[in-house]
Coordinates of C-alpha atoms in Angstrom, one line a residue:
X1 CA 122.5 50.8 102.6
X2 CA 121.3 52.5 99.6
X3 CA 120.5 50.7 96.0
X4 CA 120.1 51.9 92.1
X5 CA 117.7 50.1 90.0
X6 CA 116.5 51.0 86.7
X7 CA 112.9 50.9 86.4
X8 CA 109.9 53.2 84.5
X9 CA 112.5 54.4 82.3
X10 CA 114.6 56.1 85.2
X11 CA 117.4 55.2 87.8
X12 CA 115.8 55.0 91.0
X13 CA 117.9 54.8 94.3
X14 CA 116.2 53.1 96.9
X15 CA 116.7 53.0 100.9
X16 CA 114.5 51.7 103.6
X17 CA 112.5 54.2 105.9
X18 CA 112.3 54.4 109.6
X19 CA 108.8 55.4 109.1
X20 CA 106.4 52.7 109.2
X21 CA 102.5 52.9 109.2
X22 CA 102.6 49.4 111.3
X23 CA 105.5 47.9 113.4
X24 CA 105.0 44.8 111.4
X25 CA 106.1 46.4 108.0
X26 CA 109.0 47.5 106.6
X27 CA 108.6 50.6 104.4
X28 CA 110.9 51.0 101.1
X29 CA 111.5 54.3 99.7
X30 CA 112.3 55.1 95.7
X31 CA 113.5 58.1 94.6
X32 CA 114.5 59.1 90.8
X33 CA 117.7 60.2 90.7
X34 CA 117.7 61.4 86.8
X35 CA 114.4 63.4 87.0
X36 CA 113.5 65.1 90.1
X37 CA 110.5 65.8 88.9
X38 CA 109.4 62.3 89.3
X39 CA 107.8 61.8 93.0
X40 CA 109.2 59.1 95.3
X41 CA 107.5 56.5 95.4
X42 CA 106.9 53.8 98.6
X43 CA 106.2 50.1 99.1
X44 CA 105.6 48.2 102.4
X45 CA 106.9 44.3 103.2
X46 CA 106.3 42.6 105.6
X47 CA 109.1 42.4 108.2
X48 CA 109.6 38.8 107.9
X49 CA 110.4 39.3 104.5
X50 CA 112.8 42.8 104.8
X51 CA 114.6 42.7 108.1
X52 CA 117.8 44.5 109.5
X53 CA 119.9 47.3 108.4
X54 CA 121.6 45.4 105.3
X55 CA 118.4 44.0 103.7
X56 CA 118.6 45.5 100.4
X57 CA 121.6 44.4 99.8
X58 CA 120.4 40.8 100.0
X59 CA 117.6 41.4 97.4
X60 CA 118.4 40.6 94.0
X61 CA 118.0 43.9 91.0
X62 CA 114.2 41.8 89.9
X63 CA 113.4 41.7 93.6
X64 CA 113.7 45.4 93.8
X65 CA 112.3 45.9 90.6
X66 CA 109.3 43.8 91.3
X67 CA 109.0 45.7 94.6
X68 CA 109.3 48.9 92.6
X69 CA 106.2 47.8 90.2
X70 CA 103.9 47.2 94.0
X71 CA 104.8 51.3 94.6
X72 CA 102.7 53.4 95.2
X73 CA 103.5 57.5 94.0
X74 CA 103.4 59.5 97.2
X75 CA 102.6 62.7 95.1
X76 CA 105.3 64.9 95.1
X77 CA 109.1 65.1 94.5
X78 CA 111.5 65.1 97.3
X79 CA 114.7 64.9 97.8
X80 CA 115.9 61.3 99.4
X81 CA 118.4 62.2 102.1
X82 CA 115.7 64.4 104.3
X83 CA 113.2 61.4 104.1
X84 CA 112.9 59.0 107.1
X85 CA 116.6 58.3 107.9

């Protein structure tokens, strides 16, 4: 399940990635949905902490947004729906 947040000035929709860079992490993926020129940005939990298909919905809007603030840019825009299912 997909989530907006407001944060850096934008609207940001966030989803979690099937790509991990450890099994013991759980990627989150931000994209800005009113500048695409803004690049997406990514965080990595811990599994304990994000866990199953419906986690987002779980996390409160200043969860998210303090997740948001631990991003890091990953450089480029691109479009959310083509990025790790």
């Amino acid at each position: 399940m997909d989530r907006k947040i407001k944060a850096a000035g934008d609207t940001w929709r966030c989803r979690l990635s099937t790509e991990a860079s450890a099994p013991e992490v759980q990627p989150i993926v931000f994209f800005c949905i009113t500048n695409d020129q803004r690049p997406y940005r990514v965080v990595e939990v811990s599994r304990e902490r994000i866990a199953g298909p419906d986690a987002l919905a779980e996390l409160s809007d200043e969860d998210l947004e303090a997740l948001f603030e631990e991003t890091r840019s990953m450089g480029y825009p691109r479009d959310y729906p083509s990025y790790g299912g």
